[in-house]
Amino acid sequence: MTKLLDGNKLASEIKKEICKEIEEKIIKKKKRLPHLGIILMGDNFSSKTYVNSKIKECKNTGIKSTLIHLSSSTSERELLEKIKEMNNNPLIDGFIVQLPLEKHIDQEKIILSIDPKKDVDGFHPENFGKMALGMKSFFPATALGILTILDRNKINISGKHTVILGRSRIVGSPVSILMSRKIDPGNSTVTITHSKTPNIEFFTKQADIIVVALGIPGFIKSNMIKEGSIILDVGINTIKKNKKTILIGDVDFHSVYGKASYITPVPGGIGPMTRIMLLKNTLIAALKR
Ligand code: GUN
């Protein structure tokens, strides 16, 4: 039997914990509410949808948010200026620059310009490097969401073989670091596969845990997994079906249902976990202020 790993339910439990912490450590002590800044550039439909959900989640938790929405023709210099303003604004505890950025913008230059103390995405090399070395830092929200959904469902990853599909800085790379680190939860044996890996199913068939973040709708099918494997689907793809636009993941849900032991649904799996982990990082940034 396949069990659903319900990200909506767990995210709402964690939301209550965050609200309680804000009440006890901030409101009762008459401190200023946590404040998240978001810089969004352009009109990418998915990015706008993600950002709107992040803002909504902030409202639900009592975290303040400020959105700076820049046009797609904004220059790199103007974007760097906005980041400088966020870095220097004492009322902003942490902020993110929504990715991907427009082609004329140097993404690395942008991420490097974010103050690591306010980098609640955990993408700055200082935070990413600290994470890789097992030091305290902000961990990228999706990776943290994956670790948390496994941990809170009492799924032990130690000694298990995790196969990751995709090596992005947002998902694949940080998940590989956190799952293989030498503390609990961690100690998983990790294989990263990507677009240049021949015969991906050779690896997925051996996996105890599969993390898929490829952006290819329905990529993982029943014949690619072993009986009882745990499947974490990070894909959020919009497709047209019967004239309706629907969201589907990178896993062919109906194909693997029954063969996997656990699976995250899309929507309602890793998405809400990612959003809540961003709020958790923002709260941590506010408490460090
Ligand atoms: N685009 C997709 N996911 C993310 C994320 O977690 N953070 C940022 N900044 N951009 C993203």
mmCIF file of C-alpha atoms and ligand atoms in Angstrom:
data_model
loop_
_atom_site.group_PDB
_atom_site.id
_atom_site.type_symbol
_atom_site.label_atom_id
_atom_site.label_comp_id
_atom_site.label_asym_id
_atom_site.label_seq_id
_atom_site.Cartn_x
_atom_site.Cartn_y
_atom_site.Cartn_z
ATOM 1 C CA MET A 1 0.000 0.000 0.000
ATOM 2 C CA THR A 2 1.233 3.497 -0.808
ATOM 3 C CA LYS A 3 0.917 6.189 1.851
ATOM 4 C CA LEU A 4 0.625 9.855 0.978
ATOM 5 C CA LEU A 5 3.125 12.252 2.534
ATOM 6 C CA ASP A 6 0.737 15.149 3.081
ATOM 7 C CA GLY A 7 2.692 18.407 2.778
ATOM 8 C CA ASN A 8 -0.377 20.598 3.341
ATOM 9 C CA LYS A 9 -1.148 18.974 6.686
ATOM 10 C CA LEU A 10 2.441 19.048 7.936
ATOM 11 C CA ALA A 11 2.984 22.623 6.729
ATOM 12 C CA SER A 12 -0.099 23.744 8.659
ATOM 13 C CA GLU A 13 1.230 22.025 11.825
ATOM 14 C CA ILE A 14 4.580 23.784 11.382
ATOM 15 C CA LYS A 15 2.715 27.037 10.721
ATOM 16 C CA LYS A 16 1.120 26.713 14.174
ATOM 17 C CA GLU A 17 4.568 26.153 15.718
ATOM 18 C CA ILE A 18 5.892 29.257 13.948
ATOM 19 C CA CYS A 19 2.896 31.322 15.118
ATOM 20 C CA LYS A 20 3.467 30.124 18.700
ATOM 21 C CA GLU A 21 7.143 31.035 18.522
ATOM 22 C CA ILE A 22 6.304 34.483 17.112
ATOM 23 C CA GLU A 23 3.775 34.984 19.927
ATOM 24 C CA GLU A 24 6.200 33.934 22.677
ATOM 25 C CA LYS A 25 9.515 35.262 21.443
ATOM 26 C CA ILE A 26 8.412 38.377 19.580
ATOM 27 C CA ILE A 27 4.909 39.639 20.397
ATOM 28 C CA LYS A 28 5.097 39.047 24.175
ATOM 29 C CA LYS A 29 8.511 40.710 24.253
ATOM 30 C CA LYS A 30 7.095 43.651 22.304
ATOM 31 C CA LYS A 31 9.568 43.159 19.488
ATOM 32 C CA ARG A 32 8.960 43.979 15.863
ATOM 33 C CA LEU A 33 7.285 41.259 13.734
ATOM 34 C CA PRO A 34 9.542 39.311 11.329
ATOM 35 C CA HIS A 35 9.694 40.927 7.901
ATOM 36 C CA LEU A 36 10.449 39.135 4.612
ATOM 37 C CA GLY A 37 11.423 41.034 1.474
ATOM 38 C CA ILE A 38 10.810 39.569 -1.983
ATOM 39 C CA ILE A 39 12.306 40.848 -5.222
ATOM 40 C CA LEU A 40 10.518 39.567 -8.310
ATOM 41 C CA MET A 41 11.602 40.459 -11.794
ATOM 42 C CA GLY A 42 9.464 40.051 -14.916
ATOM 43 C CA ASP A 43 6.177 38.290 -15.548
ATOM 44 C CA ASN A 44 7.049 34.588 -15.495
ATOM 45 C CA PHE A 45 3.716 32.954 -14.630
ATOM 46 C CA SER A 46 5.166 30.286 -12.289
ATOM 47 C CA SER A 47 7.391 32.791 -10.465
ATOM 48 C CA LYS A 48 4.427 35.144 -9.923
ATOM 49 C CA THR A 49 2.312 32.257 -8.623
ATOM 50 C CA TYR A 50 5.067 31.102 -6.213
ATOM 51 C CA VAL A 51 5.639 34.641 -4.946
ATOM 52 C CA ASN A 52 1.912 35.226 -4.391
ATOM 53 C CA SER A 53 1.708 32.005 -2.356
ATOM 54 C CA LYS A 54 4.724 33.056 -0.271
ATOM 55 C CA ILE A 55 3.098 36.433 0.459
ATOM 56 C CA LYS A 56 -0.197 34.746 1.390
ATOM 57 C CA GLU A 57 1.620 32.344 3.713
ATOM 58 C CA CYS A 58 3.372 35.300 5.391
ATOM 59 C CA LYS A 59 -0.019 36.949 6.047
ATOM 60 C CA ASN A 60 -1.355 33.716 7.590
ATOM 61 C CA THR A 61 1.561 33.531 9.995
ATOM 62 C CA GLY A 62 1.873 37.143 11.095
ATOM 63 C CA ILE A 63 5.085 37.710 9.150
ATOM 64 C CA LYS A 64 5.286 41.033 7.324
ATOM 65 C CA SER A 65 6.242 40.960 3.666
ATOM 66 C CA THR A 66 7.324 43.574 1.153
ATOM 67 C CA LEU A 67 7.317 42.791 -2.557
ATOM 68 C CA ILE A 68 9.429 44.730 -5.028
ATOM 69 C CA HIS A 69 8.174 43.799 -8.493
ATOM 70 C CA LEU A 70 10.533 44.952 -11.244
ATOM 71 C CA SER A 71 9.864 44.894 -14.973
ATOM 72 C CA SER A 72 11.669 42.335 -17.134
ATOM 73 C CA SER A 73 13.713 45.143 -18.728
ATOM 74 C CA THR A 74 15.202 46.288 -15.402
ATOM 75 C CA SER A 75 18.974 46.575 -15.705
ATOM 76 C CA GLU A 76 21.412 44.578 -13.582
ATOM 77 C CA ARG A 77 22.586 47.852 -12.004
ATOM 78 C CA GLU A 78 19.014 48.757 -10.934
ATOM 79 C CA LEU A 79 18.463 45.265 -9.527
ATOM 80 C CA LEU A 80 21.732 45.487 -7.569
ATOM 81 C CA GLU A 81 20.545 48.863 -6.226
ATOM 82 C CA LYS A 82 17.297 47.267 -4.930
ATOM 83 C CA ILE A 83 19.291 44.485 -3.267
ATOM 84 C CA LYS A 84 21.513 47.088 -1.615
ATOM 85 C CA GLU A 85 18.380 48.801 -0.268
ATOM 86 C CA MET A 86 17.137 45.493 1.199
ATOM 87 C CA ASN A 87 20.598 44.738 2.654
ATOM 88 C CA ASN A 88 20.706 48.153 4.334
ATOM 89 C CA ASN A 89 17.082 48.331 5.463
ATOM 90 C CA PRO A 90 17.074 47.500 9.206
ATOM 91 C CA LEU A 91 13.333 46.723 9.022
ATOM 92 C CA ILE A 92 13.890 43.776 6.630
ATOM 93 C CA ASP A 93 15.053 40.611 8.435
ATOM 94 C CA GLY A 94 15.588 38.490 5.353
ATOM 95 C CA PHE A 95 14.831 38.607 1.651
ATOM 96 C CA ILE A 96 14.859 36.532 -1.508
ATOM 97 C CA VAL A 97 15.359 37.279 -5.178
ATOM 98 C CA GLN A 98 12.965 34.991 -7.016
ATOM 99 C CA LEU A 99 14.694 32.794 -9.601
ATOM 100 C CA PRO A 100 15.026 32.346 -12.530
ATOM 101 C CA LEU A 101 16.179 35.819 -13.531
ATOM 102 C CA GLU A 102 16.016 37.351 -16.997
ATOM 103 C CA LYS A 103 18.780 36.323 -19.440
ATOM 104 C CA HIS A 104 20.584 39.704 -19.326
ATOM 105 C CA ILE A 105 21.132 39.381 -15.557
ATOM 106 C CA ASP A 106 24.171 37.596 -14.100
ATOM 107 C CA GLN A 107 22.539 35.336 -11.494
ATOM 108 C CA GLU A 108 25.804 34.633 -9.635
ATOM 109 C CA LYS A 109 26.565 38.355 -9.295
ATOM 110 C CA ILE A 110 23.056 38.923 -7.913
ATOM 111 C CA ILE A 111 23.247 36.120 -5.349
ATOM 112 C CA LEU A 112 26.725 37.260 -4.256
ATOM 113 C CA SER A 113 25.379 40.754 -3.592
ATOM 114 C CA ILE A 114 22.833 39.514 -0.989
ATOM 115 C CA ASP A 115 23.933 39.970 2.624
ATOM 116 C CA PRO A 116 24.462 36.351 3.861
ATOM 117 C CA LYS A 117 22.753 37.304 7.154
ATOM 118 C CA LYS A 118 19.591 38.146 5.207
ATOM 119 C CA ASP A 119 19.876 35.303 2.681
ATOM 120 C CA VAL A 120 16.851 33.280 3.844
ATOM 121 C CA ASP A 121 17.019 31.238 0.597
ATOM 122 C CA GLY A 122 20.441 29.922 1.678
ATOM 123 C CA PHE A 123 21.775 30.404 -1.866
ATOM 124 C CA HIS A 124 24.720 32.723 -1.084
ATOM 125 C CA PRO A 125 28.063 30.853 -1.348
ATOM 126 C CA GLU A 126 28.787 31.677 2.313
ATOM 127 C CA ASN A 127 25.605 29.908 3.467
ATOM 128 C CA PHE A 128 25.848 27.152 0.860
ATOM 129 C CA GLY A 129 29.503 26.518 1.778
ATOM 130 C CA LYS A 130 28.690 26.415 5.482
ATOM 131 C CA MET A 131 25.906 23.923 4.778
ATOM 132 C CA ALA A 132 28.339 21.753 2.767
ATOM 133 C CA LEU A 133 30.789 21.806 5.692
ATOM 134 C CA GLY A 134 28.120 20.852 8.227
ATOM 135 C CA MET A 135 28.084 24.297 9.844
ATOM 136 C CA LYS A 136 24.996 26.264 10.896
ATOM 137 C CA SER A 137 23.527 28.439 8.154
ATOM 138 C CA PHE A 138 20.307 29.085 6.281
ATOM 139 C CA PHE A 139 19.389 25.916 4.366
ATOM 140 C CA PRO A 140 17.519 26.209 1.031
ATOM 141 C CA ALA A 141 13.796 25.889 1.709
ATOM 142 C CA THR A 142 12.945 23.012 -0.651
ATOM 143 C CA ALA A 143 15.786 20.823 0.636
ATOM 144 C CA LEU A 144 14.807 21.614 4.213
ATOM 145 C CA GLY A 145 11.169 20.839 3.368
ATOM 146 C CA ILE A 146 12.148 17.417 1.984
ATOM 147 C CA LEU A 147 14.243 16.551 5.032
ATOM 148 C CA THR A 148 11.472 17.726 7.351
ATOM 149 C CA ILE A 149 8.640 15.810 5.659
ATOM 150 C CA LEU A 150 10.720 12.614 5.911
ATOM 151 C CA ASP A 151 11.782 13.258 9.491
ATOM 152 C CA ARG A 152 8.324 14.194 10.792
ATOM 153 C CA ASN A 153 6.858 11.066 9.177
ATOM 154 C CA LYS A 154 9.533 9.060 11.033
ATOM 155 C CA ILE A 155 11.169 7.876 7.827
ATOM 156 C CA ASN A 156 14.761 7.088 8.683
ATOM 157 C CA ILE A 157 17.107 7.984 5.812
ATOM 158 C CA SER A 158 20.332 6.760 7.451
ATOM 159 C CA GLY A 159 22.000 4.041 5.344
ATOM 160 C CA LYS A 160 19.288 4.294 2.674
ATOM 161 C CA HIS A 161 20.192 4.847 -0.948
ATOM 162 C CA THR A 162 18.774 8.145 -2.197
ATOM 163 C CA VAL A 163 18.774 8.828 -5.919
ATOM 164 C CA ILE A 164 18.294 12.470 -6.875
ATOM 165 C CA LEU A 165 17.221 13.496 -10.371
ATOM 166 C CA GLY A 166 18.433 17.024 -11.086
ATOM 167 C CA ARG A 167 21.429 18.974 -9.711
ATOM 168 C CA SER A 168 20.127 22.550 -9.393
ATOM 169 C CA ARG A 169 21.254 24.924 -6.643
ATOM 170 C CA ILE A 170 17.577 25.195 -5.577
ATOM 171 C CA VAL A 171 16.871 21.467 -5.111
ATOM 172 C CA GLY A 172 19.232 18.680 -6.255
ATOM 173 C CA SER A 173 22.523 20.007 -4.976
ATOM 174 C CA PRO A 174 21.380 21.090 -1.464
ATOM 175 C CA VAL A 175 19.272 17.931 -1.021
ATOM 176 C CA SER A 176 22.346 15.815 -1.813
ATOM 177 C CA ILE A 177 24.396 17.722 0.796
ATOM 178 C CA LEU A 178 21.794 17.575 3.561
ATOM 179 C CA MET A 179 20.817 13.938 3.041
ATOM 180 C CA SER A 180 24.412 12.694 3.048
ATOM 181 C CA ARG A 181 25.718 14.814 5.954
ATOM 182 C CA LYS A 182 27.129 13.086 8.992
ATOM 183 C CA ILE A 183 24.368 13.988 11.433
ATOM 184 C CA ASP A 184 20.792 12.951 11.982
ATOM 185 C CA PRO A 185 18.729 13.341 9.792
ATOM 186 C CA GLY A 186 21.357 12.470 7.200
ATOM 187 C CA ASN A 187 23.799 9.615 6.590
ATOM 188 C CA SER A 188 22.015 8.596 3.407
ATOM 189 C CA THR A 189 24.039 7.192 0.502
ATOM 190 C CA VAL A 190 23.332 9.669 -2.271
ATOM 191 C CA THR A 191 23.562 9.366 -6.049
ATOM 192 C CA ILE A 192 22.928 12.479 -8.146
ATOM 193 C CA THR A 193 21.716 11.930 -11.691
ATOM 194 C CA HIS A 194 21.096 14.603 -14.315
ATOM 195 C CA SER A 195 20.562 15.315 -17.996
ATOM 196 C CA LYS A 196 23.934 13.748 -18.940
ATOM 197 C CA THR A 197 23.353 10.525 -16.976
ATOM 198 C CA PRO A 198 22.777 7.626 -19.383
ATOM 199 C CA ASN A 199 20.216 5.013 -18.334
ATOM 200 C CA ILE A 200 18.736 6.857 -15.353
ATOM 201 C CA GLU A 201 16.454 3.924 -14.526
ATOM 202 C CA PHE A 202 19.552 1.820 -13.743
ATOM 203 C CA PHE A 203 19.898 4.092 -10.676
ATOM 204 C CA THR A 204 16.237 4.732 -9.855
ATOM 205 C CA LYS A 205 15.551 0.965 -9.782
ATOM 206 C CA GLN A 206 18.107 0.625 -6.957
ATOM 207 C CA ALA A 207 16.830 3.596 -4.948
ATOM 208 C CA ASP A 208 15.226 3.364 -1.514
ATOM 209 C CA ILE A 209 14.369 7.065 -1.839
ATOM 210 C CA ILE A 210 13.886 9.039 -5.069
ATOM 211 C CA VAL A 211 13.920 12.844 -5.176
ATOM 212 C CA VAL A 212 12.876 14.099 -8.584
ATOM 213 C CA ALA A 213 13.245 17.726 -9.652
ATOM 214 C CA LEU A 214 13.559 17.660 -13.429
ATOM 215 C CA GLY A 215 10.564 19.654 -14.615
ATOM 216 C CA ILE A 216 9.470 16.794 -16.907
ATOM 217 C CA PRO A 217 5.789 15.921 -16.327
ATOM 218 C CA GLY A 218 5.196 12.272 -15.360
ATOM 219 C CA PHE A 219 8.843 11.237 -15.948
ATOM 220 C CA ILE A 220 9.059 8.567 -13.205
ATOM 221 C CA LYS A 221 6.960 5.508 -14.044
ATOM 222 C CA SER A 222 6.293 2.267 -12.211
ATOM 223 C CA ASN A 223 8.906 0.289 -14.217
ATOM 224 C CA MET A 224 11.645 2.725 -13.079
ATOM 225 C CA ILE A 225 11.265 2.139 -9.327
ATOM 226 C CA LYS A 226 11.667 -0.756 -6.944
ATOM 227 C CA GLU A 227 8.841 -2.069 -4.765
ATOM 228 C CA GLY A 228 8.470 -0.085 -1.537
ATOM 229 C CA SER A 229 10.548 2.938 -2.536
ATOM 230 C CA ILE A 230 9.850 6.412 -1.162
ATOM 231 C CA ILE A 231 9.136 9.061 -3.783
ATOM 232 C CA LEU A 232 9.504 12.808 -3.285
ATOM 233 C CA ASP A 233 8.153 14.724 -6.257
ATOM 234 C CA VAL A 234 9.436 18.296 -6.519
ATOM 235 C CA GLY A 235 8.129 18.902 -10.048
ATOM 236 C CA ILE A 236 5.366 21.447 -10.553
ATOM 237 C CA ASN A 237 4.325 21.365 -14.212
ATOM 238 C CA THR A 238 1.267 22.949 -15.770
ATOM 239 C CA ILE A 239 -0.340 20.956 -18.555
ATOM 240 C CA LYS A 240 -3.607 21.247 -20.471
ATOM 241 C CA LYS A 241 -6.087 18.395 -19.994
ATOM 242 C CA ASN A 242 -9.657 18.466 -21.323
ATOM 243 C CA LYS A 243 -9.253 22.219 -21.954
ATOM 244 C CA LYS A 244 -8.314 22.753 -18.299
ATOM 245 C CA THR A 245 -4.895 23.737 -16.972
ATOM 246 C CA ILE A 246 -3.775 21.312 -14.268
ATOM 247 C CA LEU A 247 -0.687 20.899 -12.103
ATOM 248 C CA ILE A 248 1.224 17.650 -12.277
ATOM 249 C CA GLY A 249 4.556 16.518 -10.892
ATOM 250 C CA ASP A 250 7.592 14.777 -12.388
ATOM 251 C CA VAL A 251 6.136 11.450 -11.265
ATOM 252 C CA ASP A 252 3.385 9.540 -13.053
ATOM 253 C CA PHE A 253 1.387 9.324 -9.831
ATOM 254 C CA HIS A 254 -1.126 6.669 -10.930
ATOM 255 C CA SER A 255 1.600 4.484 -12.398
ATOM 256 C CA VAL A 256 3.717 4.319 -9.212
ATOM 257 C CA TYR A 257 0.792 4.357 -6.759
ATOM 258 C CA GLY A 258 0.605 0.883 -5.212
ATOM 259 C CA LYS A 259 4.290 0.099 -5.839
ATOM 260 C CA ALA A 260 5.917 2.906 -3.824
ATOM 261 C CA SER A 261 5.627 2.824 -0.021
ATOM 262 C CA TYR A 262 5.303 6.627 0.279
ATOM 263 C CA ILE A 263 4.741 9.422 -2.214
ATOM 264 C CA THR A 264 4.303 13.188 -2.061
ATOM 265 C CA PRO A 265 1.327 14.411 -4.101
ATOM 266 C CA VAL A 266 1.436 17.352 -6.531
ATOM 267 C CA PRO A 267 -0.017 19.749 -5.548
ATOM 268 C CA GLY A 268 0.050 19.458 -1.759
ATOM 269 C CA GLY A 269 3.408 17.743 -1.187
ATOM 270 C CA ILE A 270 6.753 19.520 -1.330
ATOM 271 C CA GLY A 271 5.292 22.909 -2.448
ATOM 272 C CA PRO A 272 3.677 23.846 0.901
ATOM 273 C CA MET A 273 6.734 22.490 2.754
ATOM 274 C CA THR A 274 9.006 24.812 0.751
ATOM 275 C CA ARG A 275 6.871 27.854 1.553
ATOM 276 C CA ILE A 276 6.717 27.123 5.270
ATOM 277 C CA MET A 277 10.488 26.516 5.469
ATOM 278 C CA LEU A 278 11.087 29.956 3.961
ATOM 279 C CA LEU A 279 8.987 31.427 6.785
ATOM 280 C CA LYS A 280 10.946 29.387 9.320
ATOM 281 C CA ASN A 281 14.207 30.808 7.936
ATOM 282 C CA THR A 282 12.714 34.318 8.112
ATOM 283 C CA LEU A 283 11.776 33.775 11.746
ATOM 284 C CA ILE A 284 15.322 32.534 12.489
ATOM 285 C CA ALA A 285 16.717 35.668 10.807
ATOM 286 C CA ALA A 286 14.379 37.867 12.885
ATOM 287 C CA LEU A 287 15.332 36.146 16.133
ATOM 288 C CA LYS A 288 19.041 36.692 15.357
ATOM 289 C CA ARG A 289 18.488 40.407 14.774
HETATM 290 N N1 GUN B 1 12.472 29.647 -7.784
HETATM 291 C C1 GUN B 1 12.010 28.401 -7.567
HETATM 292 N N2 GUN B 1 12.178 28.042 -6.266
HETATM 293 C C2 GUN B 1 12.790 29.091 -5.657
HETATM 294 C C3 GUN B 1 13.234 29.311 -4.320
HETATM 295 O O1 GUN B 1 13.114 28.471 -3.410
HETATM 296 N N3 GUN B 1 13.818 30.543 -4.104
HETATM 297 C C4 GUN B 1 13.987 31.470 -5.090
HETATM 298 N N4 GUN B 1 14.575 32.623 -4.770
HETATM 299 N N5 GUN B 1 13.585 31.274 -6.343
HETATM 300 C C5 GUN B 1 12.988 30.092 -6.626
#
